[in-house]
């Protein structure tokens, strides 16, 4: 199964054992992947379900459901300040591969990028493509950008929990990565896998990484007041697009061994 091509579908495309393929999917399967009628591929709905499917003209026949266990035992929400240029594209791509559950873009005091609505759709498309490539069961949720202070208030707000559906912050660890200062290393703060997975309900980790130039002192103080623990990612100063990847890598290493 591992060598079969994968595509992400909307749940509504699955009807009575058939997958109704869009024109774009037909083009991708037929012209890009060179699949022919009768060839098999894997369809995933981005919500945890996979199927072995067989191409049949403009649609595909579902042969059997598949069980895939590629998700982390914890839920990770990345609150990340928007990087300049197209740097955020790579953040979405890499963090999806690493297992992030939700990405919450925020505008900090030092944010240089103010994205258009088209950017949000692009990030969601990148997340879907990265989930296909890395054999994720779920496509991460990409929220609309908000100010950092709004993001902090949403973390403890039940409305955010409802909007994410499968997330709950009742059993959570919350960290803000700070480039300078005497703070403990993130790897020393994370609970071990056994502690993360034995607790009642899935553990949620919220991790915030800053913009070019770092968080302002006021932003760090606001985060601490909202229940975030300031942590270090090491002695070196990381780029705004590198810090989220390092943070996610450390979390993955601590809970997936």
PDB file of C-alpha atoms in Angstrom:
ATOM      1  CA  UNK A   1       0.000   0.000   0.000  1.00  0.00           C
ATOM      2  CA  UNK A   2       2.870   2.353   0.770  1.00  0.00           C
ATOM      3  CA  UNK A   3       3.755   2.747  -2.919  1.00  0.00           C
ATOM      4  CA  UNK A   4       0.249   3.699  -4.022  1.00  0.00           C
ATOM      5  CA  UNK A   5      -0.419   7.341  -4.866  1.00  0.00           C
ATOM      6  CA  UNK A   6      -2.584   9.316  -2.449  1.00  0.00           C
ATOM      7  CA  UNK A   7      -5.093  12.113  -2.986  1.00  0.00           C
ATOM      8  CA  UNK A   8      -7.149  14.139  -0.543  1.00  0.00           C
ATOM      9  CA  UNK A   9     -10.897  14.249  -1.129  1.00  0.00           C
ATOM     10  CA  UNK A  10     -13.767  16.104   0.509  1.00  0.00           C
ATOM     11  CA  UNK A  11     -16.044  13.854   2.598  1.00  0.00           C
ATOM     12  CA  UNK A  12     -18.964  14.857   0.358  1.00  0.00           C
ATOM     13  CA  UNK A  13     -17.250  13.234  -2.653  1.00  0.00           C
ATOM     14  CA  UNK A  14     -17.813   9.772  -1.178  1.00  0.00           C
ATOM     15  CA  UNK A  15     -21.284   8.574  -2.146  1.00  0.00           C
ATOM     16  CA  UNK A  16     -22.580   4.987  -2.008  1.00  0.00           C
ATOM     17  CA  UNK A  17     -19.182   3.374  -2.345  1.00  0.00           C
ATOM     18  CA  UNK A  18     -18.090   5.690  -5.137  1.00  0.00           C
ATOM     19  CA  UNK A  19     -15.751   8.676  -5.093  1.00  0.00           C
ATOM     20  CA  UNK A  20     -16.932  11.465  -7.389  1.00  0.00           C
ATOM     21  CA  UNK A  21     -13.688  12.948  -8.684  1.00  0.00           C
ATOM     22  CA  UNK A  22     -13.357  16.637  -9.506  1.00  0.00           C
ATOM     23  CA  UNK A  23     -11.949  17.751 -12.872  1.00  0.00           C
ATOM     24  CA  UNK A  24      -8.698  18.708 -11.137  1.00  0.00           C
ATOM     25  CA  UNK A  25      -8.425  15.278  -9.498  1.00  0.00           C
ATOM     26  CA  UNK A  26      -9.160  13.519 -12.782  1.00  0.00           C
ATOM     27  CA  UNK A  27      -6.398  15.547 -14.438  1.00  0.00           C
ATOM     28  CA  UNK A  28      -3.979  14.863 -11.576  1.00  0.00           C
ATOM     29  CA  UNK A  29      -4.621  11.114 -11.511  1.00  0.00           C
ATOM     30  CA  UNK A  30      -4.693  10.650 -15.282  1.00  0.00           C
ATOM     31  CA  UNK A  31      -2.262  13.207 -16.703  1.00  0.00           C
ATOM     32  CA  UNK A  32       0.153  13.820 -13.824  1.00  0.00           C
ATOM     33  CA  UNK A  33       0.271  10.414 -12.105  1.00  0.00           C
ATOM     34  CA  UNK A  34      -0.425   8.526 -15.355  1.00  0.00           C
ATOM     35  CA  UNK A  35      -2.993   6.233 -13.735  1.00  0.00           C
ATOM     36  CA  UNK A  36      -5.282   4.280 -16.052  1.00  0.00           C
ATOM     37  CA  UNK A  37      -8.719   2.793 -15.573  1.00  0.00           C
ATOM     38  CA  UNK A  38      -8.482  -0.061 -13.086  1.00  0.00           C
ATOM     39  CA  UNK A  39      -5.368   1.319 -11.357  1.00  0.00           C
ATOM     40  CA  UNK A  40      -5.527   1.659  -7.597  1.00  0.00           C
ATOM     41  CA  UNK A  41      -4.767   4.614  -5.348  1.00  0.00           C
ATOM     42  CA  UNK A  42      -5.452   5.757  -1.794  1.00  0.00           C
ATOM     43  CA  UNK A  43      -8.090   8.385  -1.005  1.00  0.00           C
ATOM     44  CA  UNK A  44      -8.015  10.282   2.293  1.00  0.00           C
ATOM     45  CA  UNK A  45     -10.656  12.692   3.596  1.00  0.00           C
ATOM     46  CA  UNK A  46      -8.296  14.653   5.861  1.00  0.00           C
ATOM     47  CA  UNK A  47     -10.410  13.758   8.881  1.00  0.00           C
ATOM     48  CA  UNK A  48      -8.845  10.411   9.716  1.00  0.00           C
ATOM     49  CA  UNK A  49     -10.343   8.088   7.089  1.00  0.00           C
ATOM     50  CA  UNK A  50      -8.476   6.357   4.248  1.00  0.00           C
ATOM     51  CA  UNK A  51      -9.767   4.087   1.483  1.00  0.00           C
ATOM     52  CA  UNK A  52      -8.222   1.862  -1.148  1.00  0.00           C
ATOM     53  CA  UNK A  53      -9.847   2.986  -4.398  1.00  0.00           C
ATOM     54  CA  UNK A  54      -9.816   1.927  -8.030  1.00  0.00           C
ATOM     55  CA  UNK A  55     -10.012   4.394 -10.886  1.00  0.00           C
ATOM     56  CA  UNK A  56     -13.124   3.994 -13.033  1.00  0.00           C
ATOM     57  CA  UNK A  57     -13.456   6.803 -15.558  1.00  0.00           C
ATOM     58  CA  UNK A  58     -14.606  10.059 -13.970  1.00  0.00           C
ATOM     59  CA  UNK A  59     -15.034   8.417 -10.588  1.00  0.00           C
ATOM     60  CA  UNK A  60     -13.409   5.767  -8.434  1.00  0.00           C
ATOM     61  CA  UNK A  61     -14.715   2.680  -6.719  1.00  0.00           C
ATOM     62  CA  UNK A  62     -13.988   2.204  -3.036  1.00  0.00           C
ATOM     63  CA  UNK A  63     -12.505  -1.271  -2.535  1.00  0.00           C
ATOM     64  CA  UNK A  64     -11.944  -1.236   1.227  1.00  0.00           C
ATOM     65  CA  UNK A  65     -11.306   1.111   4.158  1.00  0.00           C
ATOM     66  CA  UNK A  66      -7.724   1.307   5.399  1.00  0.00           C
ATOM     67  CA  UNK A  67      -6.396   1.607   8.938  1.00  0.00           C
ATOM     68  CA  UNK A  68      -3.552   4.111   9.164  1.00  0.00           C
ATOM     69  CA  UNK A  69      -1.770   5.056  12.383  1.00  0.00           C
ATOM     70  CA  UNK A  70       0.483   7.975  11.548  1.00  0.00           C
ATOM     71  CA  UNK A  71      -0.797  10.625  13.957  1.00  0.00           C
ATOM     72  CA  UNK A  72       0.938  11.761  17.132  1.00  0.00           C
ATOM     73  CA  UNK A  73      -0.473  10.751  20.537  1.00  0.00           C
ATOM     74  CA  UNK A  74      -0.810  14.461  21.396  1.00  0.00           C
ATOM     75  CA  UNK A  75      -2.617  17.356  19.747  1.00  0.00           C
ATOM     76  CA  UNK A  76      -0.330  20.275  18.808  1.00  0.00           C
ATOM     77  CA  UNK A  77      -1.529  23.801  18.125  1.00  0.00           C
ATOM     78  CA  UNK A  78       1.136  26.074  16.655  1.00  0.00           C
ATOM     79  CA  UNK A  79       0.539  29.773  17.238  1.00  0.00           C
ATOM     80  CA  UNK A  80       3.059  31.297  14.868  1.00  0.00           C
ATOM     81  CA  UNK A  81       3.779  34.902  13.962  1.00  0.00           C
ATOM     82  CA  UNK A  82       3.571  35.416  10.218  1.00  0.00           C
ATOM     83  CA  UNK A  83       6.977  35.473   8.539  1.00  0.00           C
ATOM     84  CA  UNK A  84       7.862  37.900   5.749  1.00  0.00           C
ATOM     85  CA  UNK A  85       7.680  36.937   2.091  1.00  0.00           C
ATOM     86  CA  UNK A  86       6.570  33.379   1.399  1.00  0.00           C
ATOM     87  CA  UNK A  87       8.299  31.972   4.471  1.00  0.00           C
ATOM     88  CA  UNK A  88       4.991  30.941   6.032  1.00  0.00           C
ATOM     89  CA  UNK A  89       4.405  28.513   3.150  1.00  0.00           C
ATOM     90  CA  UNK A  90       7.389  26.467   4.315  1.00  0.00           C
ATOM     91  CA  UNK A  91       6.253  26.647   7.942  1.00  0.00           C
ATOM     92  CA  UNK A  92       2.879  25.159   6.973  1.00  0.00           C
ATOM     93  CA  UNK A  93       4.476  22.478   4.815  1.00  0.00           C
ATOM     94  CA  UNK A  94       7.141  21.346   7.307  1.00  0.00           C
ATOM     95  CA  UNK A  95       4.926  21.479  10.392  1.00  0.00           C
ATOM     96  CA  UNK A  96       2.218  19.482   8.620  1.00  0.00           C
ATOM     97  CA  UNK A  97       4.814  16.803   7.885  1.00  0.00           C
ATOM     98  CA  UNK A  98       5.871  16.836  11.541  1.00  0.00           C
ATOM     99  CA  UNK A  99       2.327  16.240  12.794  1.00  0.00           C
ATOM    100  CA  UNK A 100       0.838  19.608  13.804  1.00  0.00           C
ATOM    101  CA  UNK A 101      -2.922  19.532  14.458  1.00  0.00           C
ATOM    102  CA  UNK A 102      -3.750  23.216  14.088  1.00  0.00           C
ATOM    103  CA  UNK A 103      -1.826  26.278  12.873  1.00  0.00           C
ATOM    104  CA  UNK A 104      -2.991  29.638  14.202  1.00  0.00           C
ATOM    105  CA  UNK A 105      -1.252  32.498  12.307  1.00  0.00           C
ATOM    106  CA  UNK A 106      -0.920  35.651  14.402  1.00  0.00           C
ATOM    107  CA  UNK A 107       0.042  39.255  13.719  1.00  0.00           C
ATOM    108  CA  UNK A 108       2.544  40.437  16.311  1.00  0.00           C
ATOM    109  CA  UNK A 109       3.815  43.961  16.900  1.00  0.00           C
ATOM    110  CA  UNK A 110       6.797  43.186  14.646  1.00  0.00           C
ATOM    111  CA  UNK A 111       4.925  41.285  11.923  1.00  0.00           C
ATOM    112  CA  UNK A 112       5.789  42.558   8.458  1.00  0.00           C
ATOM    113  CA  UNK A 113       3.305  40.507   6.441  1.00  0.00           C
ATOM    114  CA  UNK A 114      -0.413  41.325   6.277  1.00  0.00           C
ATOM    115  CA  UNK A 115      -1.865  38.466   4.220  1.00  0.00           C
ATOM    116  CA  UNK A 116      -4.719  38.526   1.740  1.00  0.00           C
ATOM    117  CA  UNK A 117      -7.608  36.027   1.858  1.00  0.00           C
ATOM    118  CA  UNK A 118      -5.934  34.241  -1.062  1.00  0.00           C
ATOM    119  CA  UNK A 119      -2.966  33.480   1.184  1.00  0.00           C
ATOM    120  CA  UNK A 120      -5.180  31.565   3.608  1.00  0.00           C
ATOM    121  CA  UNK A 121      -6.511  29.373   0.793  1.00  0.00           C
ATOM    122  CA  UNK A 122      -2.953  28.793  -0.402  1.00  0.00           C
ATOM    123  CA  UNK A 123      -1.834  27.690   3.076  1.00  0.00           C
ATOM    124  CA  UNK A 124      -4.763  25.296   3.360  1.00  0.00           C
ATOM    125  CA  UNK A 125      -3.908  23.812  -0.021  1.00  0.00           C
ATOM    126  CA  UNK A 126      -0.262  23.416   1.002  1.00  0.00           C
ATOM    127  CA  UNK A 127      -1.365  21.668   4.213  1.00  0.00           C
ATOM    128  CA  UNK A 128      -3.520  19.239   2.227  1.00  0.00           C
ATOM    129  CA  UNK A 129      -0.673  18.470  -0.178  1.00  0.00           C
ATOM    130  CA  UNK A 130       1.816  17.987   2.669  1.00  0.00           C
ATOM    131  CA  UNK A 131      -0.625  15.702   4.490  1.00  0.00           C
ATOM    132  CA  UNK A 132      -0.891  13.551   1.351  1.00  0.00           C
ATOM    133  CA  UNK A 133       2.883  13.390   0.934  1.00  0.00           C
ATOM    134  CA  UNK A 134       3.609  12.529   4.584  1.00  0.00           C
ATOM    135  CA  UNK A 135       0.762   9.986   4.832  1.00  0.00           C
ATOM    136  CA  UNK A 136      -1.073  11.919   7.536  1.00  0.00           C
ATOM    137  CA  UNK A 137      -4.529  10.758   8.549  1.00  0.00           C
ATOM    138  CA  UNK A 138      -5.630  14.349   9.195  1.00  0.00           C
ATOM    139  CA  UNK A 139      -5.122  17.607   7.332  1.00  0.00           C
ATOM    140  CA  UNK A 140      -4.229  20.307   9.882  1.00  0.00           C
ATOM    141  CA  UNK A 141      -6.665  23.132  10.522  1.00  0.00           C
ATOM    142  CA  UNK A 142      -5.324  26.519   9.343  1.00  0.00           C
ATOM    143  CA  UNK A 143      -7.135  29.328  11.156  1.00  0.00           C
ATOM    144  CA  UNK A 144      -7.600  32.856   9.887  1.00  0.00           C
ATOM    145  CA  UNK A 145      -4.851  35.267  11.033  1.00  0.00           C
ATOM    146  CA  UNK A 146      -5.630  37.322  14.141  1.00  0.00           C
ATOM    147  CA  UNK A 147      -3.587  39.637  16.338  1.00  0.00           C
ATOM    148  CA  UNK A 148      -1.344  37.949  18.883  1.00  0.00           C
ATOM    149  CA  UNK A 149      -3.347  39.234  21.838  1.00  0.00           C
ATOM    150  CA  UNK A 150      -6.567  37.941  20.266  1.00  0.00           C
ATOM    151  CA  UNK A 151      -4.881  34.592  19.737  1.00  0.00           C
ATOM    152  CA  UNK A 152      -3.908  34.461  23.410  1.00  0.00           C
ATOM    153  CA  UNK A 153      -7.462  35.120  24.511  1.00  0.00           C
ATOM    154  CA  UNK A 154      -8.791  32.445  22.162  1.00  0.00           C
ATOM    155  CA  UNK A 155      -6.536  29.762  23.628  1.00  0.00           C
ATOM    156  CA  UNK A 156      -8.516  29.793  26.857  1.00  0.00           C
ATOM    157  CA  UNK A 157     -11.838  30.447  25.124  1.00  0.00           C
ATOM    158  CA  UNK A 158     -14.353  27.645  24.697  1.00  0.00           C
ATOM    159  CA  UNK A 159     -15.356  29.105  21.323  1.00  0.00           C
ATOM    160  CA  UNK A 160     -11.961  28.144  19.884  1.00  0.00           C
ATOM    161  CA  UNK A 161     -12.368  24.631  21.272  1.00  0.00           C
ATOM    162  CA  UNK A 162     -15.723  24.379  19.519  1.00  0.00           C
ATOM    163  CA  UNK A 163     -14.366  25.748  16.250  1.00  0.00           C
ATOM    164  CA  UNK A 164     -11.619  23.124  16.224  1.00  0.00           C
ATOM    165  CA  UNK A 165     -13.984  20.319  17.140  1.00  0.00           C
ATOM    166  CA  UNK A 166     -11.470  17.698  18.237  1.00  0.00           C
ATOM    167  CA  UNK A 167      -9.357  20.009  20.396  1.00  0.00           C
ATOM    168  CA  UNK A 168      -9.699  20.729  24.074  1.00  0.00           C
ATOM    169  CA  UNK A 169      -7.398  22.941  26.108  1.00  0.00           C
ATOM    170  CA  UNK A 170      -8.528  21.564  29.477  1.00  0.00           C
ATOM    171  CA  UNK A 171      -5.590  19.125  29.458  1.00  0.00           C
ATOM    172  CA  UNK A 172      -2.867  21.279  27.930  1.00  0.00           C
ATOM    173  CA  UNK A 173       0.665  22.584  28.117  1.00  0.00           C
ATOM    174  CA  UNK A 174       1.267  26.081  26.751  1.00  0.00           C
ATOM    175  CA  UNK A 175       4.683  27.457  25.799  1.00  0.00           C
ATOM    176  CA  UNK A 176       6.032  30.624  24.190  1.00  0.00           C
ATOM    177  CA  UNK A 177       9.465  30.387  22.589  1.00  0.00           C
ATOM    178  CA  UNK A 178      11.724  33.306  23.506  1.00  0.00           C
ATOM    179  CA  UNK A 179      15.048  33.863  21.721  1.00  0.00           C
ATOM    180  CA  UNK A 180      16.873  35.721  24.492  1.00  0.00           C
ATOM    181  CA  UNK A 181      16.722  35.348  28.259  1.00  0.00           C
ATOM    182  CA  UNK A 182      17.376  32.725  30.901  1.00  0.00           C
ATOM    183  CA  UNK A 183      14.521  30.332  30.254  1.00  0.00           C
ATOM    184  CA  UNK A 184      14.436  26.526  30.449  1.00  0.00           C
ATOM    185  CA  UNK A 185      14.867  24.555  27.232  1.00  0.00           C
ATOM    186  CA  UNK A 186      11.639  23.280  25.713  1.00  0.00           C
ATOM    187  CA  UNK A 187      12.923  19.685  25.727  1.00  0.00           C
ATOM    188  CA  UNK A 188      13.334  19.842  29.508  1.00  0.00           C
ATOM    189  CA  UNK A 189       9.776  21.103  30.020  1.00  0.00           C
ATOM    190  CA  UNK A 190       7.898  18.572  27.945  1.00  0.00           C
ATOM    191  CA  UNK A 191       6.363  15.632  29.736  1.00  0.00           C
ATOM    192  CA  UNK A 192       7.467  12.183  28.685  1.00  0.00           C
ATOM    193  CA  UNK A 193       5.330  10.136  26.322  1.00  0.00           C
ATOM    194  CA  UNK A 194       3.860   8.011  29.116  1.00  0.00           C
ATOM    195  CA  UNK A 195       2.681  11.089  31.016  1.00  0.00           C
ATOM    196  CA  UNK A 196       1.254  12.652  27.850  1.00  0.00           C
ATOM    197  CA  UNK A 197      -0.782   9.636  26.804  1.00  0.00           C
ATOM    198  CA  UNK A 198      -1.855   8.212  30.168  1.00  0.00           C
ATOM    199  CA  UNK A 199      -3.734  11.330  31.238  1.00  0.00           C
ATOM    200  CA  UNK A 200      -7.499  11.373  30.894  1.00  0.00           C
ATOM    201  CA  UNK A 201      -8.176  12.703  27.420  1.00  0.00           C
ATOM    202  CA  UNK A 202      -5.630  13.594  24.756  1.00  0.00           C
ATOM    203  CA  UNK A 203      -2.936  16.060  25.786  1.00  0.00           C
ATOM    204  CA  UNK A 204      -2.894  19.345  23.872  1.00  0.00           C
ATOM    205  CA  UNK A 205       0.331  21.288  23.470  1.00  0.00           C
ATOM    206  CA  UNK A 206       0.121  24.937  22.409  1.00  0.00           C
ATOM    207  CA  UNK A 207       3.435  26.378  21.231  1.00  0.00           C
ATOM    208  CA  UNK A 208       3.970  30.009  20.158  1.00  0.00           C
ATOM    209  CA  UNK A 209       6.901  31.116  18.001  1.00  0.00           C
ATOM    210  CA  UNK A 210       7.678  34.712  17.136  1.00  0.00           C
ATOM    211  CA  UNK A 211       8.370  36.984  14.152  1.00  0.00           C
ATOM    212  CA  UNK A 212      11.595  38.420  12.755  1.00  0.00           C
ATOM    213  CA  UNK A 213      13.104  40.329  15.673  1.00  0.00           C
ATOM    214  CA  UNK A 214      11.284  38.217  18.249  1.00  0.00           C
ATOM    215  CA  UNK A 215       8.353  38.910  20.545  1.00  0.00           C
ATOM    216  CA  UNK A 216       8.193  42.268  22.310  1.00  0.00           C
ATOM    217  CA  UNK A 217       8.530  42.366  26.098  1.00  0.00           C
ATOM    218  CA  UNK A 218       4.840  43.245  26.389  1.00  0.00           C
ATOM    219  CA  UNK A 219       3.827  40.294  24.226  1.00  0.00           C
ATOM    220  CA  UNK A 220       5.853  37.909  26.378  1.00  0.00           C
ATOM    221  CA  UNK A 221       4.287  39.348  29.529  1.00  0.00           C
ATOM    222  CA  UNK A 222       0.809  38.995  28.020  1.00  0.00           C
ATOM    223  CA  UNK A 223       1.505  35.381  27.143  1.00  0.00           C
ATOM    224  CA  UNK A 224       2.715  34.597  30.655  1.00  0.00           C
ATOM    225  CA  UNK A 225      -0.415  36.219  32.064  1.00  0.00           C
ATOM    226  CA  UNK A 226      -2.461  33.925  29.778  1.00  0.00           C
ATOM    227  CA  UNK A 227      -0.799  30.817  31.190  1.00  0.00           C
ATOM    228  CA  UNK A 228       2.102  30.354  28.781  1.00  0.00           C
ATOM    229  CA  UNK A 229       5.497  29.225  30.043  1.00  0.00           C
ATOM    230  CA  UNK A 230       8.460  30.973  28.350  1.00  0.00           C
ATOM    231  CA  UNK A 231      10.995  28.488  26.971  1.00  0.00           C
ATOM    232  CA  UNK A 232      14.208  28.462  24.947  1.00  0.00           C
ATOM    233  CA  UNK A 233      14.943  26.537  21.750  1.00  0.00           C
ATOM    234  CA  UNK A 234      18.705  26.714  22.321  1.00  0.00           C
ATOM    235  CA  UNK A 235      21.545  29.200  22.497  1.00  0.00           C
ATOM    236  CA  UNK A 236      21.421  30.224  18.860  1.00  0.00           C
ATOM    237  CA  UNK A 237      19.048  32.778  17.366  1.00  0.00           C
ATOM    238  CA  UNK A 238      16.730  30.987  14.947  1.00  0.00           C
ATOM    239  CA  UNK A 239      14.952  32.464  11.945  1.00  0.00           C
ATOM    240  CA  UNK A 240      11.199  32.946  12.196  1.00  0.00           C
ATOM    241  CA  UNK A 241      10.659  30.051   9.759  1.00  0.00           C
ATOM    242  CA  UNK A 242      13.138  27.759  11.541  1.00  0.00           C
ATOM    243  CA  UNK A 243      11.831  28.100  15.117  1.00  0.00           C
ATOM    244  CA  UNK A 244       8.434  26.415  14.492  1.00  0.00           C
ATOM    245  CA  UNK A 245      10.128  23.440  12.825  1.00  0.00           C
ATOM    246  CA  UNK A 246      12.587  23.050  15.708  1.00  0.00           C
ATOM    247  CA  UNK A 247       9.796  23.314  18.283  1.00  0.00           C
ATOM    248  CA  UNK A 248       7.647  20.714  16.486  1.00  0.00           C
ATOM    249  CA  UNK A 249      10.663  18.407  16.098  1.00  0.00           C
ATOM    250  CA  UNK A 250      11.345  18.525  19.842  1.00  0.00           C
ATOM    251  CA  UNK A 251       7.718  17.763  20.689  1.00  0.00           C
ATOM    252  CA  UNK A 252       7.605  14.899  18.190  1.00  0.00           C
ATOM    253  CA  UNK A 253      10.819  13.437  19.590  1.00  0.00           C
ATOM    254  CA  UNK A 254       9.473  13.555  23.144  1.00  0.00           C
ATOM    255  CA  UNK A 255       6.164  11.803  22.442  1.00  0.00           C
ATOM    256  CA  UNK A 256       6.924   9.502  19.520  1.00  0.00           C
ATOM    257  CA  UNK A 257       9.697   7.144  20.644  1.00  0.00           C
TER     258      UNK A 257
END
